[in-house]
PDB file of C-alpha atoms in Angstrom:
ATOM      1  CA  LEU A   1      16.227  18.156 -55.573  1.00 49.00           C
ATOM      2  CA  SER A   2      18.329  16.260 -57.021  1.00 47.00           C
ATOM      3  CA  CYS A   3      22.071  16.675 -58.020  1.00 51.00           C
ATOM      4  CA  ALA A   4      21.315  17.141 -61.819  1.00 52.00           C
ATOM      5  CA  ASP A   5      19.280  20.946 -60.363  1.00 54.00           C
ATOM      6  CA  CYS A   6      22.595  21.655 -58.652  1.00 56.00           C
ATOM      7  CA  ASN A   7      25.252  20.196 -61.304  1.00 55.00           C
ATOM      8  CA  CYS A   8      27.020  18.988 -58.309  1.00 55.00           C
ATOM      9  CA  ASP A   9      28.872  15.681 -58.781  1.00 52.00           C
ATOM     10  CA  GLY A  10      26.760  13.288 -57.031  1.00 50.00           C
ATOM     11  CA  SER A  11      27.200  14.210 -52.932  1.00 54.00           C
ATOM     12  CA  HIS A  12      24.006  15.042 -52.657  1.00 54.00           C
ATOM     13  CA  ASP A  13      21.742  12.427 -53.779  1.00 52.00           C
ATOM     14  CA  VAL A  14      24.546  10.349 -51.563  1.00 54.00           C
ATOM     15  CA  ALA A  15      23.370  12.720 -49.088  1.00 57.00           C
ATOM     16  CA  MET A  16      19.597  12.608 -49.476  1.00 59.00           C
ATOM     17  CA  ALA A  17      19.877   8.751 -49.641  1.00 59.00           C
ATOM     18  CA  THR A  18      22.318   9.092 -46.233  1.00 72.00           C
ATOM     19  CA  VAL A  19      19.070  10.667 -44.692  1.00 67.00           C
ATOM     20  CA  ALA A  20      16.639   8.576 -45.994  1.00 69.00           C
ATOM     21  CA  GLU A  21      18.219   5.339 -44.571  1.00 72.00           C
ATOM     22  CA  THR A  22      18.614   6.893 -41.095  1.00 76.00           C
ATOM     23  CA  PHE A  23      15.460   7.644 -40.741  1.00 70.00           C
ATOM     24  CA  LEU A  24      13.547   4.976 -42.283  1.00 73.00           C
ATOM     25  CA  ALA A  25      16.163   2.873 -39.127  1.00 73.00           C
ATOM     26  CA  ASP A  26      15.317   5.436 -36.784  1.00 71.00           C
ATOM     27  CA  LEU A  27      11.010   4.178 -37.775  1.00 70.00           C
ATOM     28  CA  ASP A  28      11.835   0.498 -36.875  1.00 72.00           C
ATOM     29  CA  ASP A  29      13.581   1.326 -34.020  1.00 71.00           C
ATOM     30  CA  LEU A  30      10.727   3.359 -32.197  1.00 68.00           C
ATOM     31  CA  SER A  31       8.485  -0.041 -34.051  1.00 69.00           C
ATOM     32  CA  ASP A  32      10.422  -2.415 -32.058  1.00 68.00           C
ATOM     33  CA  GLU A  33      10.467  -0.632 -28.543  1.00 67.00           C
ATOM     34  CA  GLU A  34       6.886  -0.086 -29.237  1.00 71.00           C
ATOM     35  CA  ARG A  35       6.429  -4.311 -29.995  1.00 71.00           C
ATOM     36  CA  GLU A  36       8.535  -4.236 -26.415  1.00 71.00           C
ATOM     37  CA  ASP A  37       6.490  -2.143 -24.665  1.00 71.00           C
ATOM     38  CA  GLU A  38       3.605  -4.346 -25.834  1.00 75.00           C
ATOM     39  CA  GLU A  39       4.839  -7.856 -25.438  1.00 72.00           C
ATOM     40  CA  MET A  40       5.768  -6.283 -21.839  1.00 73.00           C
ATOM     41  CA  GLU A  41       2.447  -5.338 -20.916  1.00 74.00           C
ATOM     42  CA  GLU A  42       0.903  -8.697 -21.562  1.00 73.00           C
ATOM     43  CA  VAL A  43       2.808 -10.050 -19.645  1.00 68.00           C
ATOM     44  CA  GLN A  44       2.159  -7.979 -17.093  1.00 67.00           C
ATOM     45  CA  GLU A  45      -1.314  -8.362 -17.396  1.00 68.00           C
ATOM     46  CA  GLU A  46      -0.683 -11.891 -17.514  1.00 66.00           C
ATOM     47  CA  ALA A  47       1.556 -12.271 -14.698  1.00 59.00           C
ATOM     48  CA  GLU A  48      -1.260  -9.701 -12.499  1.00 59.00           C
ATOM     49  CA  GLN A  49      -4.419 -12.365 -13.313  1.00 63.00           C
ATOM     50  CA  GLU A  50      -2.457 -14.964 -12.134  1.00 62.00           C
ATOM     51  CA  ARG A  51      -1.991 -13.479  -8.789  1.00 60.00           C
ATOM     52  CA  ARG A  52      -5.433 -12.708  -8.677  1.00 59.00           C
ATOM     53  CA  LYS A  53      -6.108 -16.754  -9.998  1.00 61.00           C
ATOM     54  CA  ARG A  54      -4.014 -17.756  -6.571  1.00 56.00           C
ATOM     55  CA  ARG A  55      -5.952 -15.067  -4.828  1.00 55.00           C
ATOM     56  CA  ARG A  56      -9.200 -16.168  -5.276  1.00 57.00           C
ATOM     57  CA  THR A  57      -7.949 -20.040  -5.185  1.00 61.00           C
ATOM     58  CA  GLY A  58      -5.987 -19.714  -2.142  1.00 68.00           C
ATOM     59  CA  GLY A  59      -7.444 -17.591   0.353  1.00 81.00           C
ATOM     60  CA  VAL A  60      -5.634 -14.534   2.052  1.00 85.00           C
ATOM     61  CA  GLN A  61      -3.087 -16.601   3.425  1.00 84.00           C
ATOM     62  CA  GLU A  62      -1.496 -16.765   0.444  1.00 85.00           C
ATOM     63  CA  VAL A  63      -0.852 -12.645   0.211  1.00 86.00           C
ATOM     64  CA  ALA A  64      -0.838 -12.188   3.846  1.00 88.00           C
ATOM     65  CA  LYS A  65       2.110 -13.867   5.252  1.00 90.00           C
ATOM     66  CA  LEU A  66       3.807 -11.137   7.752  1.00 92.00           C
ATOM     67  CA  ARG A  67       1.465 -11.980  10.853  1.00 93.00           C
ATOM     68  CA  SER A  68       3.334 -15.866  11.419  1.00 92.00           C
ATOM     69  CA  THR A  69       6.711 -14.591  10.115  1.00 93.00           C
ATOM     70  CA  GLU A  70       9.403 -15.306  13.734  1.00 94.00           C
ATOM     71  CA  ARG A  71      10.806 -11.922  13.477  1.00 93.00           C
ATOM     72  CA  TYR A  72       7.341 -10.067  13.085  1.00 94.00           C
ATOM     73  CA  GLN A  73       5.829 -12.201  16.129  1.00 94.00           C
ATOM     74  CA  ARG A  74       9.007 -11.676  18.637  1.00 94.00           C
ATOM     75  CA  VAL A  75       9.520  -7.701  17.500  1.00 93.00           C
ATOM     76  CA  LEU A  76       4.998  -7.678  18.793  1.00 93.00           C
ATOM     77  CA  GLU A  77       6.169  -9.245  21.941  1.00 93.00           C
ATOM     78  CA  GLU A  78       8.985  -7.219  23.107  1.00 91.00           C
ATOM     79  CA  VAL A  79       6.968  -3.871  22.102  1.00 90.00           C
ATOM     80  CA  ARG A  80       3.999  -5.378  24.605  1.00 89.00           C
ATOM     81  CA  ARG A  81       7.023  -6.565  27.285  1.00 88.00           C
ATOM     82  CA  VAL A  82       8.813  -3.121  27.199  1.00 85.00           C
ATOM     83  CA  ARG A  83       5.494  -1.018  27.163  1.00 80.00           C
ATOM     84  CA  SER A  84       3.755  -2.709  30.317  1.00 79.00           C
ATOM     85  CA  GLU A  85       7.023  -1.992  32.257  1.00 72.00           C
ATOM     86  CA  GLU A  86       7.597   1.100  33.782  1.00 55.00           C
ATOM     87  CA  SER A  87      11.183   1.305  34.918  1.00 52.00           C
ATOM     88  CA  LYS A  88      13.608   3.859  33.583  1.00 50.00           C
ATOM     89  CA  ILE A  89      14.717   3.292  30.777  1.00 52.00           C
ATOM     90  CA  VAL A  90      18.629   3.543  31.293  1.00 48.00           C
ATOM     91  CA  GLY A  91      22.366   2.503  29.641  1.00 49.00           C
ATOM     92  CA  GLU A  92      22.366  -0.588  27.870  1.00 49.00           C
ATOM     93  CA  ASP A  93      18.662  -0.914  28.303  1.00 69.00           C
ATOM     94  CA  ALA A  94      18.066   2.136  26.544  1.00 71.00           C
ATOM     95  CA  GLU A  95      20.680   1.143  23.806  1.00 76.00           C
ATOM     96  CA  GLN A  96      18.168  -1.747  23.255  1.00 81.00           C
ATOM     97  CA  ARG A  97      14.604   0.105  23.122  1.00 81.00           C
ATOM     98  CA  TYR A  98      16.391   2.521  20.420  1.00 80.00           C
ATOM     99  CA  ASN A  99      17.196  -0.682  18.367  1.00 84.00           C
ATOM    100  CA  LEU A 100      13.642  -1.749  18.946  1.00 87.00           C
ATOM    101  CA  VAL A 101      11.969   1.157  17.515  1.00 85.00           C
ATOM    102  CA  LEU A 102      14.358   0.854  14.087  1.00 82.00           C
ATOM    103  CA  GLU A 103      12.662  -2.365  14.464  1.00 88.00           C
ATOM    104  CA  CYS A 104       9.949  -1.285  14.671  1.00 88.00           C
ATOM    105  CA  ASN A 105       9.307   1.096  12.076  1.00 83.00           C
ATOM    106  CA  GLU A 106      11.147  -1.051   9.981  1.00 86.00           C
ATOM    107  CA  ILE A 107       7.958  -3.509  10.936  1.00 90.00           C
ATOM    108  CA  ALA A 108       5.308  -0.227  10.331  1.00 87.00           C
ATOM    109  CA  LEU A 109       5.905  -0.766   6.799  1.00 85.00           C
ATOM    110  CA  GLU A 110       5.745  -3.945   6.195  1.00 91.00           C
ATOM    111  CA  ILE A 111       2.551  -3.860   7.849  1.00 92.00           C
ATOM    112  CA  GLU A 112       1.592  -1.163   5.268  1.00 90.00           C
ATOM    113  CA  ASN A 113       2.154  -2.805   2.578  1.00 91.00           C
ATOM    114  CA  GLU A 114       0.894  -5.664   3.546  1.00 94.00           C
ATOM    115  CA  LEU A 115      -2.181  -3.820   3.998  1.00 94.00           C
ATOM    116  CA  PHE A 116      -2.152  -3.498   0.644  1.00 93.00           C
ATOM    117  CA  GLU A 117      -1.962  -6.991  -0.481  1.00 93.00           C
ATOM    118  CA  VAL A 118      -4.170  -7.672   1.745  1.00 94.00           C
ATOM    119  CA  HIS A 119      -6.920  -4.501  -0.012  1.00 95.00           C
ATOM    120  CA  ASN A 120      -5.866  -6.460  -3.380  1.00 93.00           C
ATOM    121  CA  TYR A 121      -7.198  -9.413  -1.966  1.00 93.00           C
ATOM    122  CA  ILE A 122     -10.416  -7.715  -0.539  1.00 94.00           C
ATOM    123  CA  LYS A 123     -11.449  -5.874  -4.185  1.00 94.00           C
ATOM    124  CA  ASP A 124     -10.890  -8.607  -5.668  1.00 92.00           C
ATOM    125  CA  VAL A 125     -12.785 -10.898  -4.298  1.00 93.00           C
ATOM    126  CA  TYR A 126     -15.686  -8.202  -3.573  1.00 94.00           C
ATOM    127  CA  ARG A 127     -15.521  -6.591  -6.639  1.00 93.00           C
ATOM    128  CA  THR A 128     -18.303  -9.471  -8.617  1.00 92.00           C
ATOM    129  CA  LYS A 129     -20.712  -8.595  -4.921  1.00 94.00           C
ATOM    130  CA  PHE A 130     -20.132  -4.630  -5.558  1.00 94.00           C
ATOM    131  CA  PRO A 131     -18.048  -3.926  -8.350  1.00 93.00           C
ATOM    132  CA  GLU A 132     -17.908   0.372  -7.827  1.00 94.00           C
ATOM    133  CA  LEU A 133     -17.404   0.556  -3.861  1.00 94.00           C
ATOM    134  CA  GLU A 134     -13.586   0.693  -3.947  1.00 93.00           C
ATOM    135  CA  SER A 135     -14.112   3.582  -6.250  1.00 92.00           C
ATOM    136  CA  MET A 136     -15.639   5.310  -2.984  1.00 94.00           C
ATOM    137  CA  VAL A 137     -13.947   4.016  -0.228  1.00 94.00           C
ATOM    138  CA  ASN A 138     -10.554   4.324  -0.876  1.00 92.00           C
ATOM    139  CA  HIS A 139      -8.915   3.692   2.828  1.00 93.00           C
ATOM    140  CA  PRO A 140      -7.985  -0.046   2.840  1.00 94.00           C
ATOM    141  CA  ILE A 141      -9.537   0.030   6.820  1.00 95.00           C
ATOM    142  CA  ASP A 142     -12.958   1.478   5.944  1.00 95.00           C
ATOM    143  CA  TYR A 143     -12.852  -0.700   2.786  1.00 96.00           C
ATOM    144  CA  ALA A 144     -12.744  -3.326   4.782  1.00 96.00           C
ATOM    145  CA  ARG A 145     -14.969  -2.322   8.109  1.00 96.00           C
ATOM    146  CA  VAL A 146     -18.028  -1.496   4.792  1.00 96.00           C
ATOM    147  CA  VAL A 147     -17.442  -4.675   3.094  1.00 96.00           C
ATOM    148  CA  LYS A 148     -17.827  -6.396   6.220  1.00 95.00           C
ATOM    149  CA  ARG A 149     -20.770  -4.532   7.442  1.00 95.00           C
ATOM    150  CA  ILE A 150     -22.325  -5.199   4.006  1.00 95.00           C
ATOM    151  CA  GLY A 151     -21.326  -8.793   3.380  1.00 93.00           C
ATOM    152  CA  ASN A 152     -23.352 -10.747   0.975  1.00 92.00           C
ATOM    153  CA  GLU A 153     -26.580  -7.929   1.790  1.00 92.00           C
ATOM    154  CA  MET A 154     -27.806  -7.226  -1.835  1.00 90.00           C
ATOM    155  CA  ASP A 155     -30.273  -4.583   0.031  1.00 90.00           C
ATOM    156  CA  VAL A 156     -27.414  -1.583   0.613  1.00 91.00           C
ATOM    157  CA  THR A 157     -30.500   0.196   1.998  1.00 90.00           C
ATOM    158  CA  ARG A 158     -30.882  -1.928   4.940  1.00 91.00           C
ATOM    159  CA  VAL A 159     -27.223  -2.130   6.359  1.00 92.00           C
ATOM    160  CA  ASP A 160     -26.322   0.678   8.532  1.00 93.00           C
ATOM    161  CA  LEU A 161     -23.098   2.354   7.505  1.00 93.00           C
ATOM    162  CA  ASP A 162     -23.300   5.147  10.346  1.00 92.00           C
ATOM    163  CA  GLY A 163     -19.604   5.335  12.538  1.00 91.00           C
ATOM    164  CA  LEU A 164     -17.799   4.074   9.290  1.00 92.00           C
ATOM    165  CA  LEU A 165     -17.805   6.910   6.960  1.00 92.00           C
ATOM    166  CA  PRO A 166     -18.664  10.759   6.904  1.00 93.00           C
ATOM    167  CA  SER A 167     -22.839  11.059   5.416  1.00 93.00           C
ATOM    168  CA  ALA A 168     -22.177  11.910   2.209  1.00 93.00           C
ATOM    169  CA  THR A 169     -20.103   8.663   1.705  1.00 93.00           C
ATOM    170  CA  ILE A 170     -23.061   6.813   3.025  1.00 93.00           C
ATOM    171  CA  MET A 171     -25.649   8.496   1.307  1.00 94.00           C
ATOM    172  CA  VAL A 172     -23.299   7.463  -2.183  1.00 93.00           C
ATOM    173  CA  VAL A 173     -22.922   3.893  -1.288  1.00 94.00           C
ATOM    174  CA  THR A 174     -26.287   3.118  -0.619  1.00 93.00           C
ATOM    175  CA  VAL A 175     -27.909   4.495  -4.018  1.00 92.00           C
ATOM    176  CA  THR A 176     -24.942   2.829  -5.738  1.00 92.00           C
ATOM    177  CA  GLY A 177     -25.605  -0.078  -3.911  1.00 90.00           C
ATOM    178  CA  SER A 178     -29.000  -0.385  -4.829  1.00 86.00           C
ATOM    179  CA  THR A 179     -28.535  -0.006  -8.484  1.00 88.00           C
ATOM    180  CA  THR A 180     -25.517  -2.028  -8.394  1.00 88.00           C
ATOM    181  CA  SER A 181     -24.688  -4.646 -11.119  1.00 87.00           C
ATOM    182  CA  GLY A 182     -22.857  -6.957  -8.894  1.00 90.00           C
ATOM    183  CA  LYS A 183     -24.326 -10.416  -7.701  1.00 92.00           C
ATOM    184  CA  GLU A 184     -23.971 -12.716  -4.318  1.00 92.00           C
ATOM    185  CA  LEU A 185     -20.993 -14.499  -3.592  1.00 92.00           C
ATOM    186  CA  ASP A 186     -20.476 -17.743  -2.993  1.00 92.00           C
ATOM    187  CA  GLU A 187     -20.340 -19.632   0.241  1.00 92.00           C
ATOM    188  CA  VAL A 188     -16.539 -20.375  -0.015  1.00 91.00           C
ATOM    189  CA  SER A 189     -15.987 -16.857  -1.393  1.00 91.00           C
ATOM    190  CA  LEU A 190     -17.450 -15.160   1.222  1.00 92.00           C
ATOM    191  CA  GLN A 191     -15.938 -16.606   3.920  1.00 93.00           C
ATOM    192  CA  GLN A 192     -12.685 -15.942   2.189  1.00 93.00           C
ATOM    193  CA  CYS A 193     -13.614 -12.224   2.056  1.00 94.00           C
ATOM    194  CA  MET A 194     -14.784 -12.203   6.310  1.00 95.00           C
ATOM    195  CA  GLU A 195     -11.381 -13.692   6.613  1.00 94.00           C
ATOM    196  CA  ALA A 196      -8.918 -11.245   4.539  1.00 95.00           C
ATOM    197  CA  CYS A 197     -10.750  -8.190   6.815  1.00 95.00           C
ATOM    198  CA  GLU A 198      -9.841  -9.567   9.961  1.00 96.00           C
ATOM    199  CA  GLU A 199      -6.757  -9.735   8.801  1.00 95.00           C
ATOM    200  CA  ALA A 200      -6.970  -6.001   7.739  1.00 96.00           C
ATOM    201  CA  PHE A 201      -8.369  -5.415  11.048  1.00 96.00           C
ATOM    202  CA  ALA A 202      -5.215  -7.496  13.249  1.00 96.00           C
ATOM    203  CA  LEU A 203      -2.470  -5.832  11.426  1.00 95.00           C
ATOM    204  CA  ASP A 204      -3.914  -2.319  11.723  1.00 95.00           C
ATOM    205  CA  GLU A 205      -4.347  -3.139  15.539  1.00 95.00           C
ATOM    206  CA  ASP A 206      -0.913  -4.231  15.426  1.00 94.00           C
ATOM    207  CA  LYS A 207       0.755  -0.858  13.356  1.00 91.00           C
ATOM    208  CA  LYS A 208      -1.045   0.925  15.818  1.00 91.00           C
ATOM    209  CA  THR A 209       0.220  -0.468  18.720  1.00 92.00           C
ATOM    210  CA  VAL A 210       4.380  -0.567  17.093  1.00 90.00           C
ATOM    211  CA  LEU A 211       3.439   3.121  16.196  1.00 86.00           C
ATOM    212  CA  LYS A 212       2.436   4.284  19.835  1.00 87.00           C
ATOM    213  CA  PHE A 213       5.418   2.461  21.814  1.00 89.00           C
ATOM    214  CA  VAL A 214       7.859   4.298  18.913  1.00 86.00           C
ATOM    215  CA  GLU A 215       6.171   7.229  19.808  1.00 84.00           C
ATOM    216  CA  SER A 216       6.539   6.922  23.292  1.00 84.00           C
ATOM    217  CA  SER A 217       9.877   6.450  23.224  1.00 84.00           C
ATOM    218  CA  MET A 218      10.619   9.331  21.493  1.00 83.00           C
ATOM    219  CA  THR A 219      11.375  11.316  24.698  1.00 80.00           C
ATOM    220  CA  LEU A 220      13.982   9.003  25.326  1.00 79.00           C
ATOM    221  CA  ILE A 221      15.556   8.667  22.310  1.00 80.00           C
ATOM    222  CA  ALA A 222      15.490  12.150  20.286  1.00 84.00           C
ATOM    223  CA  PRO A 223      14.215  14.960  22.932  1.00 86.00           C
ATOM    224  CA  ASN A 224      14.874  17.577  21.223  1.00 89.00           C
ATOM    225  CA  LEU A 225      13.422  16.800  17.567  1.00 86.00           C
ATOM    226  CA  SER A 226      10.660  15.639  19.350  1.00 87.00           C
ATOM    227  CA  ILE A 227      10.066  18.897  21.381  1.00 89.00           C
ATOM    228  CA  VAL A 228       9.802  20.828  17.687  1.00 89.00           C
ATOM    229  CA  LEU A 229       8.095  18.465  15.584  1.00 86.00           C
ATOM    230  CA  GLY A 230       6.379  16.658  18.085  1.00 87.00           C
ATOM    231  CA  THR A 231       6.722  12.596  18.718  1.00 83.00           C
ATOM    232  CA  GLU A 232       4.589  10.912  15.986  1.00 79.00           C
ATOM    233  CA  VAL A 233       6.513  13.506  13.158  1.00 83.00           C
ATOM    234  CA  ALA A 234      10.187  12.371  14.936  1.00 84.00           C
ATOM    235  CA  ALA A 235       8.909   9.319  14.840  1.00 80.00           C
ATOM    236  CA  LYS A 236       8.120   9.330  10.861  1.00 78.00           C
ATOM    237  CA  ILE A 237      10.782  10.984  10.142  1.00 82.00           C
ATOM    238  CA  ILE A 238      13.219   8.422  12.266  1.00 79.00           C
ATOM    239  CA  GLY A 239      11.802   5.623  10.743  1.00 72.00           C
ATOM    240  CA  ILE A 240      11.692   7.010   7.463  1.00 76.00           C
ATOM    241  CA  ALA A 241      15.749   8.360   7.885  1.00 78.00           C
ATOM    242  CA  GLY A 242      16.546   4.721   9.139  1.00 70.00           C
ATOM    243  CA  GLY A 243      17.210   6.083  12.513  1.00 74.00           C
ATOM    244  CA  VAL A 244      18.753   9.792  14.338  1.00 78.00           C
ATOM    245  CA  GLU A 245      22.515   8.850  12.654  1.00 79.00           C
ATOM    246  CA  ALA A 246      20.966   8.717   9.420  1.00 81.00           C
ATOM    247  CA  LEU A 247      18.853  11.654  10.066  1.00 84.00           C
ATOM    248  CA  SER A 248      21.828  13.891  11.246  1.00 85.00           C
ATOM    249  CA  LYS A 249      24.003  12.892   7.975  1.00 88.00           C
ATOM    250  CA  ILE A 250      20.706  13.923   5.544  1.00 87.00           C
ATOM    251  CA  PRO A 251      21.484  17.179   4.465  1.00 88.00           C
ATOM    252  CA  ALA A 252      19.670  19.966   5.317  1.00 84.00           C
ATOM    253  CA  CYS A 253      18.229  20.630   1.438  1.00 85.00           C
ATOM    254  CA  ASN A 254      17.111  16.817   1.587  1.00 84.00           C
ATOM    255  CA  VAL A 255      15.525  16.771   4.820  1.00 82.00           C
ATOM    256  CA  GLN A 256      12.389  18.487   3.308  1.00 80.00           C
ATOM    257  CA  VAL A 257      11.618  16.101   1.143  1.00 81.00           C
ATOM    258  CA  LEU A 258      11.492  12.718   3.394  1.00 77.00           C
ATOM    259  CA  GLY A 259       8.224  10.778   2.926  1.00 65.00           C
ATOM    260  CA  ALA A 260       7.071  12.419  -0.596  1.00 65.00           C
ATOM    261  CA  LYS A 261       5.507   9.052  -1.101  1.00 53.00           C
ATOM    262  CA  LYS A 262       1.767   9.204   0.973  1.00 46.00           C
ATOM    263  CA  ARG A 263       2.089   6.843   3.523  1.00 43.00           C
ATOM    264  CA  ASN A 264      -0.903   5.918   6.024  1.00 41.00           C
ATOM    265  CA  LEU A 265       1.592   5.401   8.897  1.00 40.00           C
ATOM    266  CA  ALA A 266      -0.431   7.344  11.232  1.00 37.00           C
ATOM    267  CA  GLY A 267      -3.026   4.643  11.678  1.00 39.00           C
ATOM    268  CA  PHE A 268      -5.743   6.975  11.868  1.00 40.00           C
ATOM    269  CA  SER A 269      -9.406   6.110   9.914  1.00 42.00           C
ATOM    270  CA  SER A 270     -10.321   8.638   7.230  1.00 42.00           C
ATOM    271  CA  ALA A 271     -14.258   8.569   8.488  1.00 45.00           C
ATOM    272  CA  GLY A 272     -13.993  11.497  10.178  1.00 42.00           C
ATOM    273  CA  ALA A 273     -13.534  13.294   7.061  1.00 41.00           C
ATOM    274  CA  ALA A 274     -14.613  12.794   3.518  1.00 39.00           C
ATOM    275  CA  VAL A 275     -12.570  10.517   1.340  1.00 38.00           C
ATOM    276  CA  GLN A 276     -10.097  11.840  -1.116  1.00 38.00           C
ATOM    277  CA  PRO A 277      -8.074   9.585  -3.223  1.00 36.00           C
ATOM    278  CA  GLN A 278      -5.259   8.767  -2.616  1.00 36.00           C
TER     279      GLN A 278
END
């Protein structure tokens, strides 16, 4: 349809040309955005490959530095000291304990993040030996235990995995391990992998120590909340909220979404139940 068809003054053709130009401009913008997204993905992939390279060459110390920090050691030492004391906490001591609980909640989250990094490191190294394992065992600590138990053994049927995983998962791991496309790790990589497993175990033990202290302190810090929810849940909610005072200021409609992001703060293994994707 043109202006000759409708006998107008030419404004129809001008409008059509404007629409066409706008459409082409929008297509150009979309193309530019797609190119930017592709470039960003390439940059991210290169960065991830560089991180993996550093992990493989530098050992677990490249990603696990939390336990060597002064703050981490101070908090863990203070927790162990307070737990060993049986005296009643009152007055100024109660305030100090509350502040220590807040620090412990922060440390627990930092430990979880560190475990995530260590878990990725173990997967990066052990993928050469048993690439299928990470899709069958999702829990970081369970994965590290299985890796530690299997080591460089190529015949997984000779490895006793009882007590580490549910029986159904053990069967799948054993069958898959007998047909895996992986190959033995060299001595250096195997040693690095075993050290990373030990680092994961140490972090997990420290997390349990911290959380047990927090839970034991809940009856003093938030007795009513502890009675309603239990000490374990109360500790997690206070930690996520950032303290008792911060929790008291959160609207009731927002409390239900606290902790919506799934976190493994309980410190328990998934060996007693079927392993589900996280």
